[in-house]
XYZ file of C-alpha atoms in Angstrom:
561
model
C 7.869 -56.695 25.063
C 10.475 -55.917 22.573
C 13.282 -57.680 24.139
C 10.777 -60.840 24.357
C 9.593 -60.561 20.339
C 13.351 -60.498 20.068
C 14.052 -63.532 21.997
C 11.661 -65.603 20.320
C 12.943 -64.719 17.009
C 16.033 -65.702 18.064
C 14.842 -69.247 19.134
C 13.889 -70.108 15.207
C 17.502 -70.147 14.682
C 18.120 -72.846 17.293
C 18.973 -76.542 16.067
C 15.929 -78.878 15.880
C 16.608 -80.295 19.271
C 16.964 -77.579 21.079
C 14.181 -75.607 23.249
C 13.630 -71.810 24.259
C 14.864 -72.981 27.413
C 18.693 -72.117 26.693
C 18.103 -68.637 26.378
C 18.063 -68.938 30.021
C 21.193 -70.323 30.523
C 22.387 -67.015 28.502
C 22.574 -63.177 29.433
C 24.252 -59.684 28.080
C 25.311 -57.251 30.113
C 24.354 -54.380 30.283
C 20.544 -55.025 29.145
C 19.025 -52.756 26.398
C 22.043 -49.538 27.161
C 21.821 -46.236 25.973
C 25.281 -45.351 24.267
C 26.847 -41.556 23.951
C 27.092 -41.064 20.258
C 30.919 -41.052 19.824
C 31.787 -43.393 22.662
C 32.027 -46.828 22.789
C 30.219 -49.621 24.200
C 31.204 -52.827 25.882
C 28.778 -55.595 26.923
C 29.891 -59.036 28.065
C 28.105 -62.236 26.899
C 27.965 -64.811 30.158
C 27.473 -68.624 29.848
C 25.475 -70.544 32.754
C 27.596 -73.099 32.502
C 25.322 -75.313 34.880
C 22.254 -74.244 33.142
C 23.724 -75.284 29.738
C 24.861 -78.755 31.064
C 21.394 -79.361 32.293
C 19.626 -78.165 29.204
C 22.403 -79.283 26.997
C 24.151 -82.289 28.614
C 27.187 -80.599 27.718
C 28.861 -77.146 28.075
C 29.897 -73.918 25.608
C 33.673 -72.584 25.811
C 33.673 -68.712 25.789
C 36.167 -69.361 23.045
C 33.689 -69.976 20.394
C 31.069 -67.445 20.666
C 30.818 -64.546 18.335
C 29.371 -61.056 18.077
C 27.157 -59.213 15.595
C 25.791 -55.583 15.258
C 22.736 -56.693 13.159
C 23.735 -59.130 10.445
C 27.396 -57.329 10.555
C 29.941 -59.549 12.476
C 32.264 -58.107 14.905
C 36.054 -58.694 13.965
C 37.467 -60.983 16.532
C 40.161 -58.594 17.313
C 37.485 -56.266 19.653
C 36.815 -59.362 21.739
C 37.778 -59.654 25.298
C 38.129 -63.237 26.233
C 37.286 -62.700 30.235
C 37.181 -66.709 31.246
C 35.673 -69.253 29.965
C 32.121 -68.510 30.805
C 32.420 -64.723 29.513
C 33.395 -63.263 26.540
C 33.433 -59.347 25.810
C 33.172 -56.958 23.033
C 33.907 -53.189 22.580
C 32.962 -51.262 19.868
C 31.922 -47.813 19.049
C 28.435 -47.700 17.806
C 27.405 -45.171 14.975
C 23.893 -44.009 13.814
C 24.792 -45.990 10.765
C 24.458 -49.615 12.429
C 21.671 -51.415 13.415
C 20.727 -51.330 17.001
C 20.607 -55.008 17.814
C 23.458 -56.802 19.191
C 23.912 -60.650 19.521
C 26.160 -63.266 21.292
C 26.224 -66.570 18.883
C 28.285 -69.830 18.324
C 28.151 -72.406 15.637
C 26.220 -76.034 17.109
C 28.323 -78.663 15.749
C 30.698 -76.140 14.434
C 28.791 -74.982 11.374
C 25.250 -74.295 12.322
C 24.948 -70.668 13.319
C 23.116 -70.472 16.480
C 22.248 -66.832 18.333
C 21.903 -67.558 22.135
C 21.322 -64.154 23.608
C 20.804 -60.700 22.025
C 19.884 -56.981 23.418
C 18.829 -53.758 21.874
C 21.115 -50.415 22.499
C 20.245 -46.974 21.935
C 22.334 -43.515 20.675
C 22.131 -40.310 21.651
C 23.001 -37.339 23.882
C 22.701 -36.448 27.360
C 20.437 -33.139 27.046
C 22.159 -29.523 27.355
C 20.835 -27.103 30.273
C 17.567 -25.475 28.858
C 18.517 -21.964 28.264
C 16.135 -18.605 27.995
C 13.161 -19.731 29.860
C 10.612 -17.129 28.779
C 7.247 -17.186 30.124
C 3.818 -15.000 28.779
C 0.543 -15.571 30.461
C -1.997 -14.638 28.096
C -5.255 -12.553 28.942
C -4.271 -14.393 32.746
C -6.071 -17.967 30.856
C -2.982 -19.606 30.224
C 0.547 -19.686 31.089
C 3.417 -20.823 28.636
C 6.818 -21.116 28.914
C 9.469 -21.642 25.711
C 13.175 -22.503 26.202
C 16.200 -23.126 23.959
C 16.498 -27.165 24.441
C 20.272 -27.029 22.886
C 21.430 -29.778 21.027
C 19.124 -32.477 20.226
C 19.745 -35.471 21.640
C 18.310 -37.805 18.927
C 16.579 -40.218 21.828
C 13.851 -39.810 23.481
C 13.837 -36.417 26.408
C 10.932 -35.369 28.460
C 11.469 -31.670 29.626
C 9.547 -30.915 32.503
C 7.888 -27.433 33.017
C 7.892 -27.283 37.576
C 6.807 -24.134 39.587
C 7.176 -23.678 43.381
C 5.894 -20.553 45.420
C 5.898 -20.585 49.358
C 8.288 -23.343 49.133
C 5.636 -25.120 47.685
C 5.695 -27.420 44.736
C 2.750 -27.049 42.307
C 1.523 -28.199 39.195
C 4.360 -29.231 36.590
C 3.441 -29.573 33.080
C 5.600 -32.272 30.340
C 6.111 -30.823 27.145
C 5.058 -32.688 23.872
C 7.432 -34.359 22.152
C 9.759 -32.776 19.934
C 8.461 -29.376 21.867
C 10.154 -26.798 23.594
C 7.061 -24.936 24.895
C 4.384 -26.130 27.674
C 1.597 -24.665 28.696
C -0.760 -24.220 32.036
C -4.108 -23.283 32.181
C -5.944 -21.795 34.691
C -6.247 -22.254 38.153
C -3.312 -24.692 37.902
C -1.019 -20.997 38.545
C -1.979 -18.356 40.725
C -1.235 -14.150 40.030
C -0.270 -11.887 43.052
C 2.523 -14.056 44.336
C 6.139 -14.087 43.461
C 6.756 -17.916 41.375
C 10.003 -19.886 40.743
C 9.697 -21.278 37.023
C 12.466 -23.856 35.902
C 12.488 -26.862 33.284
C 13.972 -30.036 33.838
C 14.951 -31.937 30.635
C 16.092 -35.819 31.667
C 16.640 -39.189 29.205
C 18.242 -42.369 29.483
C 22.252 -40.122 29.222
C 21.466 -38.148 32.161
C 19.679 -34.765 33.497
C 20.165 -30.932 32.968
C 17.934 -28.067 34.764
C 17.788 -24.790 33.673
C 18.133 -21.418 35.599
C 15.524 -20.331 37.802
C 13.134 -17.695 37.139
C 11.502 -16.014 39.659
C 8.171 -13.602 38.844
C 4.842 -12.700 39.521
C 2.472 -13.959 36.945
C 0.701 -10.609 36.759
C 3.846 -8.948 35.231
C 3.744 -10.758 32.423
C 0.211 -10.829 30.871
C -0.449 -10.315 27.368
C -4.100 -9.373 27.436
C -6.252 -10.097 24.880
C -6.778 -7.040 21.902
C -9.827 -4.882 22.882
C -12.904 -5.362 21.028
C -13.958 -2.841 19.163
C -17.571 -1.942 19.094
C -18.508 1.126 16.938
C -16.882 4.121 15.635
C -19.201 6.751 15.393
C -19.235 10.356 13.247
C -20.193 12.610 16.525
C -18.940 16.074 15.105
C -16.939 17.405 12.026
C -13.576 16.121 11.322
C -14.068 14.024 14.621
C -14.732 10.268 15.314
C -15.793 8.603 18.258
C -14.482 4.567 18.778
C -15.967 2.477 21.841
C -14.355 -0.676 22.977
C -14.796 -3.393 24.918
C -11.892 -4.040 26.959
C -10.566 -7.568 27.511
C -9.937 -7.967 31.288
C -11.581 -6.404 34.211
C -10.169 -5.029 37.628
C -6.802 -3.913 36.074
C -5.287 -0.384 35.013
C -4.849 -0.695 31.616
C -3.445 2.062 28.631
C -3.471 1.486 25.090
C -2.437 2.412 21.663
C -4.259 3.827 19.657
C -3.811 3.972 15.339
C -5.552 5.030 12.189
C -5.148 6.174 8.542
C -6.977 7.369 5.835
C -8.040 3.692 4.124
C -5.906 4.955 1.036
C -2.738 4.967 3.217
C -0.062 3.394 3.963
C 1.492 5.265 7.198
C -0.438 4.897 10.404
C -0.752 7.906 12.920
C -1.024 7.122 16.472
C -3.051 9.207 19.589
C 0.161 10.301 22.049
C 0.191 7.977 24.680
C -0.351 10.539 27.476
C -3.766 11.064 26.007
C -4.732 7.364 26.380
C -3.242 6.168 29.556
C -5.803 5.479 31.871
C -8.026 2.573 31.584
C -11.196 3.971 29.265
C -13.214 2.143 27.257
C -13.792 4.949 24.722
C -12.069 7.785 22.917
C -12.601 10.486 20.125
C -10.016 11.696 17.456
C -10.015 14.728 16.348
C -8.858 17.216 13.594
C -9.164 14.383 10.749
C -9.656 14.801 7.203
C -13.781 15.291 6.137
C -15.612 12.842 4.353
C -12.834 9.813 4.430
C -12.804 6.708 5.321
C -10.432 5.663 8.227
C -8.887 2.314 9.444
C -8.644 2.033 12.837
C -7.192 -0.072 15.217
C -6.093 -0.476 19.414
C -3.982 -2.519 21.397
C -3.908 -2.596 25.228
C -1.256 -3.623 28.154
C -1.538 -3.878 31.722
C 0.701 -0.947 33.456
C 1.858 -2.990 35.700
C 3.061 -5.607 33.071
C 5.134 -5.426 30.266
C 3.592 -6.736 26.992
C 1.306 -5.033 25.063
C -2.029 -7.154 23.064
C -1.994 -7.720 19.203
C -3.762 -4.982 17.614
C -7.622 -5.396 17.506
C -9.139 -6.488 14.138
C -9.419 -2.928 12.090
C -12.573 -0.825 11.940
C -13.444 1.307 9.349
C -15.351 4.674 9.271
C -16.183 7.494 7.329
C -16.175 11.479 8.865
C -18.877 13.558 8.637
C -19.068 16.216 5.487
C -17.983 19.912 6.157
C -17.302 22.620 3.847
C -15.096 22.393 0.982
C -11.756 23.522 2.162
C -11.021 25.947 -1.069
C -12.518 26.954 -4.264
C -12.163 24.643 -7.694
C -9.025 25.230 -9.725
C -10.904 27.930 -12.972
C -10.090 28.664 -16.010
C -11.175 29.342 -19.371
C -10.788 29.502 -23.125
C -11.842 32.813 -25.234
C -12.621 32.530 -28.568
C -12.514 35.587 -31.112
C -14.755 37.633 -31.288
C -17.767 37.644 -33.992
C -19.409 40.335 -36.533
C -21.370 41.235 -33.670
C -18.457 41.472 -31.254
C -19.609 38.976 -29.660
C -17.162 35.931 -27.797
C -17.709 32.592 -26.605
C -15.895 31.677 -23.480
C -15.336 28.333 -22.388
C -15.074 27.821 -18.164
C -13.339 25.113 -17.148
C -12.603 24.258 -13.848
C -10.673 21.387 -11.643
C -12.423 18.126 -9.266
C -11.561 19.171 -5.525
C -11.138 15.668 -4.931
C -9.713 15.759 -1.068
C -10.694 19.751 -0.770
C -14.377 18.747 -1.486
C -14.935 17.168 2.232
C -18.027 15.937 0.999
C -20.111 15.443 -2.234
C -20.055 18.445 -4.546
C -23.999 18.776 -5.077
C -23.318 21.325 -8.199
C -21.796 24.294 -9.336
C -22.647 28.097 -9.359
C -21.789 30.546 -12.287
C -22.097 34.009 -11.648
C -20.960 36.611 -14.228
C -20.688 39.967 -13.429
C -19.809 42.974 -16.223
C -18.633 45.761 -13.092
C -21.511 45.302 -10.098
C -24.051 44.181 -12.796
C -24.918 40.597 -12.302
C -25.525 39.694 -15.936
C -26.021 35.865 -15.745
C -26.559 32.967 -13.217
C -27.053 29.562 -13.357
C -26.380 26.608 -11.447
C -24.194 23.505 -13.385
C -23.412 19.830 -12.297
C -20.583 19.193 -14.430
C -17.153 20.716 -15.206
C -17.371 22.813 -17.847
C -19.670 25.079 -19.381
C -20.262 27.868 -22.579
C -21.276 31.589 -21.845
C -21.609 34.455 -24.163
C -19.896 37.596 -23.616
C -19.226 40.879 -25.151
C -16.198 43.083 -26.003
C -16.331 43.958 -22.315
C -14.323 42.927 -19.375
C -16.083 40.260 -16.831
C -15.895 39.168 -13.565
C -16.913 34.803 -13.034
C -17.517 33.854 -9.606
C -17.564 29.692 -9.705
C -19.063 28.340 -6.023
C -18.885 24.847 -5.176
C -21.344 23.720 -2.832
C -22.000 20.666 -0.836
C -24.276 19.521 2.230
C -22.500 22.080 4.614
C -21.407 24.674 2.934
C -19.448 26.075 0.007
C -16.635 27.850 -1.558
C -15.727 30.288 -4.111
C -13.248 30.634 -7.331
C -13.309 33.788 -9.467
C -11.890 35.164 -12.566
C -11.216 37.809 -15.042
C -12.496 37.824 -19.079
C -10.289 40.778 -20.573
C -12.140 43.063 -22.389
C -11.152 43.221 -26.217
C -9.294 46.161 -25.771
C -7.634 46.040 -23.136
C -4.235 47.024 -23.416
C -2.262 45.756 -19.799
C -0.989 42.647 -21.870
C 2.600 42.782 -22.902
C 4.396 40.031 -24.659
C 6.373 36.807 -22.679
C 9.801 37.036 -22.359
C 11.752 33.937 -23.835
C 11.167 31.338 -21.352
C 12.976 28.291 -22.579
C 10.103 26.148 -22.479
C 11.205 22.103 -22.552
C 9.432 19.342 -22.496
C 10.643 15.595 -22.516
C 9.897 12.039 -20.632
C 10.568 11.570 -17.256
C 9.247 8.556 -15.353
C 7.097 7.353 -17.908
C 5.448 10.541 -17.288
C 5.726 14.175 -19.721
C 8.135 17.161 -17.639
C 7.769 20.500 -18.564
C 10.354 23.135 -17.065
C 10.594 26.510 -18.322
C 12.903 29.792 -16.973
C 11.178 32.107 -14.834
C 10.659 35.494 -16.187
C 11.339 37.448 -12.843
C 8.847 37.641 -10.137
C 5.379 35.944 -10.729
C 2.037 34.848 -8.851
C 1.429 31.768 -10.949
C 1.307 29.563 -13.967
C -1.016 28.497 -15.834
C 0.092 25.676 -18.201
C -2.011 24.495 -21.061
C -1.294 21.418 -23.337
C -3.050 18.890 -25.438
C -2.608 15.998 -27.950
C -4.265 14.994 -31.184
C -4.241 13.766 -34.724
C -5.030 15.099 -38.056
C -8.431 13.652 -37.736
C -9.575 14.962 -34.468
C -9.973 18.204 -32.514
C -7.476 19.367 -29.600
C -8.164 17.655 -26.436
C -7.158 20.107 -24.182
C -5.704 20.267 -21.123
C -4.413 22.700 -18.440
C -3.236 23.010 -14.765
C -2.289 25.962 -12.858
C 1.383 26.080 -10.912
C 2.689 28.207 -7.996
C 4.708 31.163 -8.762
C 8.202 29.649 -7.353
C 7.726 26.791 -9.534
C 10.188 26.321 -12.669
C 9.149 22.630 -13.405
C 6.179 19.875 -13.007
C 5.014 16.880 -14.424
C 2.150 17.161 -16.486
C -1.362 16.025 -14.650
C -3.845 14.183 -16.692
C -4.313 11.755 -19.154
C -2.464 13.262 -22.037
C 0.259 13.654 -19.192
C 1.422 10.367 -19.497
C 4.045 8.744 -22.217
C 1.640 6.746 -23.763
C 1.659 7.580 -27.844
C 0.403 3.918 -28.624
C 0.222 3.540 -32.963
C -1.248 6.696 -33.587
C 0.637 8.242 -36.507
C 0.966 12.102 -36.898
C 0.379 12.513 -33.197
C 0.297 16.192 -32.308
C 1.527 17.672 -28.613
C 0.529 21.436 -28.109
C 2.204 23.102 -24.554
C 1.031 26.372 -23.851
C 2.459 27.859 -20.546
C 0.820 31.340 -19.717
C 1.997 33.731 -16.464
C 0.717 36.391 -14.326
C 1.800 39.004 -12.608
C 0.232 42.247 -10.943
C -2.968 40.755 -11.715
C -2.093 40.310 -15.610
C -2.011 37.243 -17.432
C 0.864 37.359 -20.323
C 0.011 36.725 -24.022
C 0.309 32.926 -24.450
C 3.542 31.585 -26.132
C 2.910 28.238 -28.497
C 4.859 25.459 -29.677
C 3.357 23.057 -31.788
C 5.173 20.008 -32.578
C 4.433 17.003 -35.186
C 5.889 13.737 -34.496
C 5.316 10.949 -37.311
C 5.608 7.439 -36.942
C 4.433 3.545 -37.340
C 4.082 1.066 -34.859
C 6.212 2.789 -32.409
C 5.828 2.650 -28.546
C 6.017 5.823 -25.999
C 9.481 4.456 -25.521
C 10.688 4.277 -28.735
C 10.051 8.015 -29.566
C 11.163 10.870 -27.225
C 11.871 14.337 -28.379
C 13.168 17.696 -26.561
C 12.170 21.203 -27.682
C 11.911 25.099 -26.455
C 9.087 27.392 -27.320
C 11.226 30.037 -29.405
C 13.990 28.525 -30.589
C 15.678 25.145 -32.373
C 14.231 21.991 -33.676
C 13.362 19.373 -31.784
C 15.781 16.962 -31.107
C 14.934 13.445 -31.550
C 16.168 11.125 -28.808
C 15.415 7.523 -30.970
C 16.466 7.109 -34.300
C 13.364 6.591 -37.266
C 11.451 9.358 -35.544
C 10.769 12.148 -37.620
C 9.479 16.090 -36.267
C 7.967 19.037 -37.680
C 8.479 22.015 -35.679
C 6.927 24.973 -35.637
C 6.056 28.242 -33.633
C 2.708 30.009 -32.909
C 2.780 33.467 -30.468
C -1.096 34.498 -30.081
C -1.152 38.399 -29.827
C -4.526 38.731 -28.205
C -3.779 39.269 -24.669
C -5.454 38.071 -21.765
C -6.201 40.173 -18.483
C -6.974 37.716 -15.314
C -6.488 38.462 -11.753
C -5.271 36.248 -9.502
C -7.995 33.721 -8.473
């Protein structure tokens, strides 16, 4: 139909007198060619000359016709003058041109007049199609990708053919533009060894690719498993049902999870899950969290595994806490009436809870004597004491069970405390974040560090957290931990770092320090001190310090909790 539209066209250019008749009396050869980008092409324009006398009452010399690539002429010097009923042209066509050529002659020797004219195309001959893969998924549908190579600019059908028992079967034609094709069941068959190959062919020529020979079955990508329900059937245990994808094959899977707060994934060893099952129970997890959990199955006898299933989430059951809260306290001095008020403070279990902490229970003891109990629900709480020493047993309890912190109150006089060595207590940003690292004094159990930061208007907000003995540095914990001093002018920072040993806590050791400023940011004012000695050192200029030193000679007596 094109090449007729083009004709036609062609026949508005003819002189008045002249009919569509002529164009029969006219031919190229070759007709509508495809042309190998960088090679060149040669057609031949032939003159009927009998048909033109009839039609024409006179004849056309092959000496006077001319060639154009669109509305570009030809230079003269590319024609071939074969007789004088053909005339011939080579040239190499480019993307660049226009893909008409015409064979014309001026009527009357000025009219322009175009008596024949074809359409050419450019391209490539297509490469050999190279790494046919082929995945059949969840045995539905079978598709096959290859490499196609270079493109070849014109049109190329690539042809997707099986054959089994020297059989030909179904063949699929990719899309265009598409280097994938894809069969659908029953138009393959599993159990049976198939030859796969694609055959990519345009108007240039033909290239087939290797064969490849396999049993569907061996490469099935099934489906993920559906997951149905994840179930809390014992303590620190989790059961997960599934419902696998396809039936009547040995399957074995993966299996995944992680707290919901975590980034790394653990996985079940794969000798635990290799047999086709369509359920399975971890064990030994954390109590009371949340997991993400996930599977992904293959066939044994193939070799790709499924995506992984969409995630599930679940929550273990509650068991005991794990250990008791992190206690401590602060003693006042004593009254007229020798009396002291004693602050108990005492640490969330956060992960060590393995539950919900229902409350707390406060037991103080003066030697066997059970003097007070009572049951709080928050943190902290005030007791009364005497000049006596006291035993504080703190339980945590929640649905399952409990656990147990304890502590010592030092009687008044009690006379085990002996004064800290120098421990070169510093302090100083580190990460955005306040370090504290101090010398060891010789063999300890713990730490106990204490800190806090206020103005002149405002009371101590105190702080503490207790540190193994082999510890010599930390980061503070909290939220005066962090180097945040935002506008807040004579800002105050109190560290207090107390040890035991033998069951004896150390008189404390205090350095107060007094940092003055406007409009400043954490970052613009950094200092670095030590608890007996030296001023503190300021690391940004138009930040000034007051330092000062405060050693507390009432001694505390705590054993180890």
């Amino acid at each position: 139909m094109r090449r007729l539209r083009f004709l036609c066209v062609l026949c508005s250019f003819l002189v008045a007198q002249a009919s569509c008749s002529f164009l029969h009396c006219v031919s190229i050869s070759p007709q509508s060619p495809a042309v190998e980008l960088g090679t060149n092409l040669t057609a031949f324009c032939i003159l009927n000359q009998t048909c033109l006398q009839e039609e024409f009452k006179s004849r056309i010399s092959s000496k006077v016709l001319f060639w154009k690539v669109g509305t570009t002429e030809i230079p003269e010097s590319q024609y071939t003058l074969v007789n004088d009923s053909v005339s011939s042209v080579t040239f190499t066509p480019t993307l660049a041109m226009h893909s008409s050529l015409t064979c014309s002659f001026k009527a009357y020797g000025q009219t322009e007049t175009t008596l024949h004219g074809i359409y050419f195309s450019l391209g490539y001959p297509p490469e050999k199609p190279e790494n046919l893969t082929c995945v059949c998924y969840n045995g539905k549908s079978l598709t096959c990708t290859w490499e196609p190579g270079r493109p070849t600019i014109m049109p190329t059908t690539y042809t997707l053919k099986q054959y089994w028992a020297l059989e030909k079967k179904k063949e699929c034609v990719a899309k265009a533009g598409e280097s994938s094709c894809t069969l659908y069941h029953p138009d393959f068959i599993m159990y049976i060894d198939t030859t796969f190959m694609v055959e990519a062919e345009n108007e240039l020529g033909k290239a087939v690719s290797h064969h490849v020979v396999f049993d569907i079955i061996s490469i099935v990508k099934p489906d993920p498993p559906n997951i149905l329900s994840v179930s809390s059937v014992l303590q620190k245990a989790l059961r997960i049902e599934w419902k696998n994808p396809i039936d009547n094959e040995d399957l074995k899977y993966n299996l995944r999870y992680k707290p919901i707060d975590s980034t790394e994934w653990s996985e079940v060893p794969s000798e635990d899950i290799q047999k086709t099952r369509s359920s399975f129970t971890l064990q030994g997890l954390q109590s009371y969290t949340v997991y993400v959990i996930s599977v992904r199955c293959k066939l044994i006898r193939a070799a790709f595994w499924s995506d992984w299933s969409k995630e599930y989430t679940a929550t273990t059951s509650e068991s005991e806490p794990s250990r008791g809260p992190e206690f401590w306290r602060k003693i006042s001095q004593s009254d007229s009436d020798e009396k002291r008020v004693v602050q108990l403070m005492w640490k969330d279990l956060q992960s060590h809870a393995n539950g919900i902490i229902l409350g707390y229970n406060v037991t103080v003891k003066r030697g066997p004597e059970v003097v007070n109990s009572f049951t709080v629900e928050d943190r902290t709480c005030n007791i009364t004491v005497s000049k006596d020493s006291y035993e504080v047993l703190l339980t945590a309890y929640n649905s399952q069970g409990s656990s147990q912190s304890k502590l010592i109150i030092p009687s008044v006089t009690d006379k085990k405390v002996v004064q800290p060595p120098d421990l070169n207590l510093k302090a100083f940003p580190k990460d955005r974040r306040l370090w504290v690292e101090w010398t060891p004094p010789g063999r300890v159990l713990g730490y106990v560090i204490e800190w806090c930061s206020n103005s002149e208007s405002m009371d101590c907000d105190a702080e503490w957290q207790r540190e193994p003995g082999d510890t010599t540095g930390t980061f503070l914990r909290g939220k005066n931990g962090a180097c945040t001093l935002h506008d807040v002018p004579n800002y105050t920072y109190y560290l207090e770092l107390q040890k035991e040993s033998s069951g004896v806590w150390i008189s404390r050791a205090v350095e107060k320090m007094l940092c003055g400023w406007s409009s400043l940011k954490a970052s613009d004012c950094f200092c670095v001190y030590s608890t007996y000695a030296g001023p503190c050192i300021s690391m940004h200029t138009g930040c000034s310090f007051i330092s000062h030193q405060e050693k507390h000679r009432e001694g505390h007596l705590l054993s180890p909790a």
